[in-house]
C-alpha cells in the first residue's frame, strides 16, 4: 500500500540511514525528508538516493509552525518518523536552551501539526518518536533499562528528550494521536558526526591527535550498528503497537577505555602503523559533568514481539565503520572544517590538563 511519510532529521546520522532504507525498500512510498540542515545535517549523506523518484527534501525548521503546516498541506502525510533533534550531550552542557527549543518545543510543534492535520482521520496514521535510553538515567554495575524503568535524566540533552517523550505520550492520551516511541542505545556507523566518541576518535587517530578519554574511562555504553537501528525503526513503524514503547539495544556493553583500545588496534592494522602506535594518543581529560556511569538496554520486548535482533557483531560493525571513514576522507574533511574547529577548541583545548 502506498504511503507518504515525513522523516524529520533525515539529513543527520541515523535519519539518513532511515531515509535510505525507506526510499529503497518501499518504492511505492513517498518519503519526505524534513531537515533544517544544522551543523549536524548534511545532504551529502544521501547523495546516492537524492535523485530517486519517491524522495523529496524540504529544508524546514521544526520551530517554524507555518512551514510545518504548509508541508503537511502539501504532502498530506500518513506517517511521521521524528528524528530531528539536537543530539550531543556535550553541546547540551554548553547551550541547554538550544535543546529546549528543538527537542521540546520543536516536538510539540510537530505534534500540534499532526494532531490538527489528522483530526477525525487518525485511522491508519502514525506519529513515531525516536528517543534515547539516556532518559532512564544511569545504571550501576548490574541491571538493564526496560520499557518501564523510571525516567531519571541527568544532562540537559536527556532532560529535553525525556520531556519530548512525555509530550508524545500526553498527545496520545489527550488527543488520541496514534503515537509510538522507541528508546535506543548508542549508535555507531557511517555518517556519524565526529563530535561523538567513535567517529571523533577515528578522525583523531587518522590525524594523530590526542584521544580525550573523559574521567577514568570506565563509563559503559551499549553500542548498536546504525543499520540495525534503522531496521528496528522500520519494524516498529509498520508493526509496533500504537501507544506503546520499545527499547532497542545492541546487547553489546563496552567500557569506553576497552572500546578505545580495540579501535586503536584495528586502526593501526588498517593504517599500516606499528601495533600500539595509536594507543599512545590516549589522553585522560577532565570528566563530563553529570556523566552517566552505565547504560544497558533490555531489548527483549522488540525481540519477542517483532522478531528484531542486531545483524552484525560489534567487531564486524566497527570494521565496516572504520572502512567507511577511511574511504570517505572528503566527507570527514568537509564536516570538520568551519564551525567544527570552533566547537573543538571550546570543548577540548581547555580540557587537556
Ligand atoms: P544528528 O545530530 O546526527 O542529526 C540530527 C538531524 O536533525 C540533523 O540532520 C539536523 O539538521 C536536524 N535538525 C536539528 N534541529 C532541527 C530543527 N530545529 N528542525 C529540523 N531539523 C533539525 O542526530 P542522530 O544521532 O542522527 O539522532 C537522531 C535522533 O535519534 C535524535 O532524536 C536522537 O535523540 C535519537 N537517538 C540518537 C542516538 C545516537 O546514538 N546517535 C541513540 C538513540 C536515539
Ligand atoms: O545512549 C544514546 C545516546 O548516545 C544518544 O541519545 C545520544 O544522541 C548520543 O550522542 C550518545 O550519547 P553519549 O553521551 O553516550 O555518546 P558520546 O559519543 O558523546 O559519548 C560516549 C561515551 O564516551 C561517554 O561515556 C562519554 C565518552 N567520551 C565522549 C567523547 C565525545 C569521551 O570519553 N571522550 C569524548 O571526547
XYZ file of C-alpha atoms and ligand atoms in Angstrom:
433
model
C 0.000 0.000 0.000
C 1.339 3.407 -0.894
C 2.050 5.891 1.918
C 3.547 9.325 2.354
C 5.940 9.551 5.282
C 7.683 12.620 6.666
C 11.049 11.737 8.207
C 12.412 14.623 10.282
C 16.180 14.935 10.753
C 16.694 12.803 7.648
C 19.975 14.535 6.752
C 21.552 13.576 10.091
C 23.370 10.421 11.128
C 20.545 7.964 11.946
C 17.948 9.829 9.875
C 19.943 9.422 6.651
C 20.083 5.635 7.133
C 16.329 5.540 7.828
C 15.587 7.666 4.729
C 17.771 5.420 2.536
C 16.120 2.261 3.878
C 12.589 3.562 3.273
C 13.343 5.077 -0.158
C 14.951 1.881 -1.452
C 12.760 -0.707 0.308
C 9.400 0.943 -0.380
C 9.381 2.333 -3.943
C 5.585 2.906 -3.651
C 6.024 5.235 -0.685
C 6.715 8.948 -0.930
C 9.465 9.829 1.518
C 9.759 13.469 2.567
C 12.993 14.371 4.346
C 12.276 17.408 6.558
C 15.518 18.873 7.888
C 16.767 22.327 8.897
C 20.366 21.381 7.947
C 22.024 22.436 11.188
C 25.748 21.716 11.650
C 24.743 18.015 12.009
C 22.610 17.831 8.861
C 24.383 17.003 5.621
C 22.724 16.242 2.292
C 25.937 14.549 1.156
C 24.811 11.672 3.427
C 22.045 10.982 0.882
C 23.855 11.682 -2.402
C 23.265 8.088 -3.595
C 19.447 8.316 -3.380
C 18.773 12.043 -3.875
C 17.501 11.530 -7.439
C 15.066 8.731 -6.561
C 11.525 9.477 -7.780
C 9.995 8.746 -4.355
C 12.385 11.051 -2.415
C 11.699 14.708 -1.583
C 13.750 17.095 0.514
C 12.271 20.095 2.353
C 14.522 22.486 4.262
C 12.256 23.245 7.208
C 12.941 24.042 10.844
C 10.542 22.330 13.287
C 10.402 25.632 15.188
C 8.641 27.197 12.174
C 4.968 26.303 12.696
C 3.769 27.945 9.443
C 6.281 25.938 7.424
C 5.185 22.720 9.170
C 1.514 23.423 8.371
C 2.367 24.193 4.748
C 4.393 20.991 4.440
C 1.532 18.877 5.846
C -0.920 20.607 3.468
C 1.403 19.931 0.509
C 2.177 16.246 1.182
C -0.793 15.063 3.340
C 1.437 12.540 5.145
C 0.132 9.279 6.632
C 3.071 8.971 8.969
C 5.807 10.915 10.736
C 9.099 9.433 11.894
C 10.593 12.109 14.118
C 14.377 12.081 14.456
C 15.196 15.813 14.207
C 16.935 16.862 17.409
C 19.967 18.395 18.980
C 21.731 15.144 19.846
C 25.094 15.775 21.539
C 25.349 15.702 25.345
C 28.458 17.933 25.486
C 26.781 20.636 23.380
C 23.745 20.449 25.677
C 26.028 21.280 28.613
C 27.316 24.351 26.711
C 23.936 25.547 25.347
C 20.940 23.907 27.066
C 18.361 26.269 25.565
C 19.064 25.060 22.017
C 17.938 21.645 23.262
C 14.801 23.053 24.887
C 13.848 24.791 21.635
C 14.433 21.984 19.154
C 13.841 18.861 21.255
C 10.874 20.047 23.325
C 9.215 22.971 21.534
C 10.016 21.594 18.067
C 8.487 18.228 19.009
C 5.350 19.911 20.384
C 5.069 21.963 17.158
C 5.193 18.751 15.155
C 2.655 17.062 17.437
C 0.277 20.032 17.073
C 0.652 19.995 13.292
C -0.040 16.236 13.037
C -2.948 16.435 15.512
C -4.607 19.258 13.563
C -3.994 17.717 10.130
C -5.219 14.247 11.179
C -8.197 15.308 13.350
C -11.056 12.826 12.756
C -8.832 10.881 10.292
C -6.453 9.193 12.748
C -7.146 5.670 11.357
C -4.018 4.382 9.579
C -1.873 7.321 10.749
C 1.241 7.031 12.886
C 3.432 9.528 14.781
C 6.667 7.701 15.624
C 9.025 9.491 18.032
C 12.660 8.354 18.129
C 14.165 8.669 21.577
C 17.101 7.570 23.660
C 17.978 5.266 26.559
C 19.512 8.318 28.293
C 16.045 9.285 29.580
C 16.341 6.409 32.088
C 19.443 7.874 33.751
C 22.405 5.758 34.841
C 22.796 2.133 35.943
C 25.215 0.710 38.497
C 27.323 -2.364 37.714
C 24.282 -4.590 37.096
C 20.751 -4.419 35.681
C 19.155 -3.183 32.455
C 16.770 -0.466 31.305
C 13.333 -1.867 30.451
C 10.343 -0.043 28.940
C 9.007 0.578 32.465
C 12.207 1.926 34.057
C 11.516 5.262 35.784
C 12.716 8.357 33.911
C 15.743 9.967 35.608
C 17.619 12.162 33.101
C 20.877 13.860 34.146
C 22.013 16.003 31.221
C 20.183 18.883 29.542
C 20.072 16.649 26.412
C 18.450 13.695 28.184
C 16.115 16.016 30.128
C 14.937 17.541 26.840
C 14.413 14.099 25.272
C 12.552 12.910 28.404
C 10.302 15.956 28.176
C 9.602 15.313 24.491
C 8.714 11.664 25.276
C 6.224 12.867 27.912
C 4.622 15.251 25.411
C 4.308 12.492 22.808
C 2.567 10.166 25.304
C 0.376 13.039 26.517
C -0.785 13.757 22.941
C -1.621 10.059 22.574
C -3.679 10.077 25.777
C -5.275 13.520 25.419
C -5.943 13.855 21.696
C -5.901 10.202 20.627
C -2.892 10.840 18.367
C -1.633 7.374 17.224
C 1.839 7.631 18.738
C 4.627 5.121 19.267
C 8.054 5.676 20.874
C 11.366 3.822 20.835
C 14.327 4.405 23.140
C 17.636 3.257 21.690
C 21.173 2.827 22.985
C 24.356 4.354 21.454
C 24.510 4.038 17.685
C 27.692 3.934 15.597
C 28.401 3.550 11.885
C 28.935 5.508 8.647
C 27.994 9.229 8.551
C 28.303 9.651 12.345
C 29.287 13.249 13.085
C 32.851 13.376 14.514
C 31.824 15.001 17.793
C 30.690 11.623 19.207
C 33.178 9.137 20.708
C 33.742 6.628 17.875
C 33.925 8.955 14.831
C 35.838 11.613 16.820
C 38.473 9.062 17.809
C 38.688 7.605 14.271
C 39.284 11.138 12.972
C 41.878 11.923 15.650
C 43.726 8.635 15.074
C 43.948 9.419 11.347
C 45.270 12.908 12.198
C 47.479 11.622 15.059
C 45.725 13.951 17.520
C 45.166 13.183 21.252
C 42.249 10.849 22.114
C 40.477 12.647 25.001
C 39.038 9.975 27.336
C 36.734 11.550 29.926
C 37.338 10.744 33.623
C 38.635 7.245 34.409
C 37.385 5.796 31.091
C 35.305 3.186 32.921
C 31.967 4.527 31.714
C 29.925 1.883 29.896
C 27.747 2.184 26.785
C 25.700 -0.383 24.831
C 26.636 0.020 21.134
C 24.370 -0.720 18.157
C 25.238 -0.540 14.444
C 23.114 2.213 12.874
C 21.796 -0.052 10.079
C 20.323 -2.327 12.767
C 18.632 0.668 14.412
C 17.133 1.638 11.042
C 15.802 -1.929 10.624
C 14.194 -1.735 14.092
C 12.594 1.616 13.181
C 11.145 0.073 10.007
C 9.609 -2.794 12.040
C 8.199 -0.554 14.766
C 6.789 1.930 12.242
C 4.912 -0.854 10.434
C 4.176 -3.387 13.178
C 4.625 -1.730 16.560
C 1.544 -1.449 18.766
C 0.145 2.115 18.928
C 0.622 3.947 22.267
C 3.470 1.659 23.261
C 7.216 1.939 23.809
C 10.039 -0.268 22.521
C 13.591 -0.342 23.859
C 16.286 -1.005 21.244
C 19.837 -2.027 22.164
C 22.860 -3.901 20.952
C 23.294 -6.480 23.758
C 26.801 -5.081 23.489
C 28.291 -3.307 26.502
C 31.751 -1.783 26.363
C 33.736 0.274 28.853
C 34.960 3.345 26.958
C 38.637 2.585 27.538
C 38.303 -1.012 26.259
C 36.453 0.208 23.185
C 39.088 2.895 22.525
C 41.903 0.329 22.792
C 40.106 -2.001 20.336
C 39.612 0.921 17.962
C 43.312 1.817 18.214
C 44.330 -1.787 17.428
C 42.022 -2.018 14.395
C 43.100 1.393 13.107
C 46.814 0.523 13.429
C 46.239 -2.514 11.200
C 44.135 -0.560 8.661
C 46.629 2.336 8.527
C 49.696 0.064 8.393
C 51.061 1.555 11.616
C 53.060 -0.457 14.196
C 50.987 -2.243 16.885
C 50.495 0.058 19.902
C 51.069 3.251 17.895
C 47.581 4.793 18.256
C 47.186 3.820 21.928
C 49.928 6.327 22.695
C 47.458 9.056 21.714
C 45.106 8.184 24.621
C 44.884 11.180 26.974
C 42.738 11.190 30.113
C 40.934 14.522 30.438
C 38.535 16.219 32.845
C 35.263 14.309 33.187
C 31.951 15.306 31.580
C 29.746 16.908 34.284
C 26.759 14.710 35.223
C 28.364 11.793 33.322
C 26.099 8.701 33.383
C 28.152 5.691 34.536
C 26.482 2.892 32.622
C 23.711 2.327 30.053
C 22.424 -1.132 29.093
C 19.194 -1.926 27.298
C 16.960 -4.932 27.805
C 15.713 -5.336 24.212
C 13.684 -8.495 24.840
C 10.308 -6.848 24.075
C 11.184 -5.873 20.489
C 12.908 -9.220 20.048
C 9.930 -11.270 21.258
C 7.112 -9.111 19.784
C 8.642 -8.106 16.463
C 11.475 -10.617 15.982
C 14.195 -7.946 15.797
C 17.821 -8.556 16.713
C 21.127 -6.971 15.657
C 22.502 -8.396 12.400
C 26.219 -7.718 12.893
C 28.658 -8.266 15.738
C 30.448 -5.251 17.204
C 33.753 -6.307 15.632
C 32.078 -6.551 12.184
C 30.247 -3.232 12.620
C 33.348 -1.435 13.848
C 35.388 -2.710 10.908
C 32.683 -1.611 8.437
C 32.640 1.791 10.150
C 36.418 2.273 10.037
C 36.479 1.201 6.369
C 33.766 3.763 5.587
C 35.687 6.626 7.238
C 38.931 5.657 5.508
C 37.121 5.575 2.159
C 35.334 8.898 2.801
C 38.084 11.273 3.858
C 36.494 14.070 1.759
C 33.286 13.763 3.845
C 35.364 13.974 7.040
C 37.275 16.979 5.715
C 34.034 18.762 4.781
C 32.325 18.251 8.168
C 35.406 19.109 10.235
C 36.023 22.482 8.613
C 34.381 25.736 9.698
C 32.196 25.642 12.852
C 33.667 22.297 13.937
C 37.057 23.894 14.624
C 35.449 26.419 16.967
C 33.481 23.674 18.774
C 36.608 21.528 19.129
C 38.569 24.426 20.594
C 35.858 25.209 23.150
C 35.231 21.593 24.109
C 38.764 20.195 24.279
C 41.519 22.781 24.358
C 40.955 23.772 27.978
C 40.207 20.163 28.953
C 43.670 18.747 28.230
C 45.136 19.396 31.673
P 22.164 14.083 14.418
O 22.575 15.198 15.315
O 23.189 13.377 13.602
O 21.063 14.614 13.382
C 20.020 15.456 13.759
C 19.353 15.977 12.492
O 18.265 16.825 12.891
C 20.271 16.839 11.612
O 20.113 16.479 10.258
C 19.799 18.264 11.851
O 19.981 19.107 10.747
C 18.321 18.035 12.149
N 17.754 19.106 12.993
C 18.275 19.583 14.151
N 17.495 20.591 14.613
C 16.467 20.725 13.738
C 15.350 21.567 13.672
N 15.141 22.518 14.612
N 14.469 21.423 12.651
C 14.671 20.488 11.697
N 15.753 19.672 11.693
C 16.633 19.787 12.697
O 21.353 13.091 15.338
P 21.316 11.490 15.357
O 22.449 11.000 16.158
O 21.115 11.002 13.980
O 19.989 11.256 16.216
C 18.717 11.255 15.601
C 17.657 11.017 16.669
O 17.895 9.768 17.313
C 17.645 12.076 17.776
O 16.321 12.324 18.124
C 18.387 11.400 18.920
O 17.939 11.894 20.161
C 17.985 9.961 18.714
N 18.940 8.959 19.208
C 20.260 9.022 18.824
C 21.146 8.027 19.253
C 22.592 8.036 18.839
O 23.369 7.227 19.351
N 23.019 8.910 17.930
C 20.688 6.978 20.059
C 19.321 6.969 20.443
C 18.469 7.954 19.994
O 22.654 6.379 24.599
C 22.145 7.006 23.464
C 22.848 8.328 23.274
O 24.180 8.022 22.853
C 22.171 9.228 22.248
O 20.890 9.576 22.727
C 22.996 10.499 22.004
O 22.392 11.271 20.978
C 24.383 10.082 21.578
O 25.195 11.223 21.419
C 25.015 9.122 22.596
O 25.308 9.817 23.845
P 26.669 9.571 24.662
O 26.937 10.733 25.502
O 26.673 8.224 25.295
O 27.690 9.488 23.388
P 29.146 10.125 23.161
O 29.659 9.530 21.894
O 29.153 11.597 23.300
O 29.978 9.518 24.377
C 30.105 8.114 24.560
C 30.956 7.893 25.812
O 32.300 8.336 25.543
C 30.502 8.681 27.015
O 30.720 7.915 28.188
C 31.399 9.909 27.024
C 32.696 9.373 26.447
N 33.501 10.350 25.663
C 32.880 11.028 24.660
C 33.571 11.954 23.914
C 32.888 12.736 22.814
C 34.846 10.541 25.936
O 35.410 9.872 26.839
N 35.532 11.446 25.200
C 34.957 12.177 24.202
O 35.650 13.013 23.580
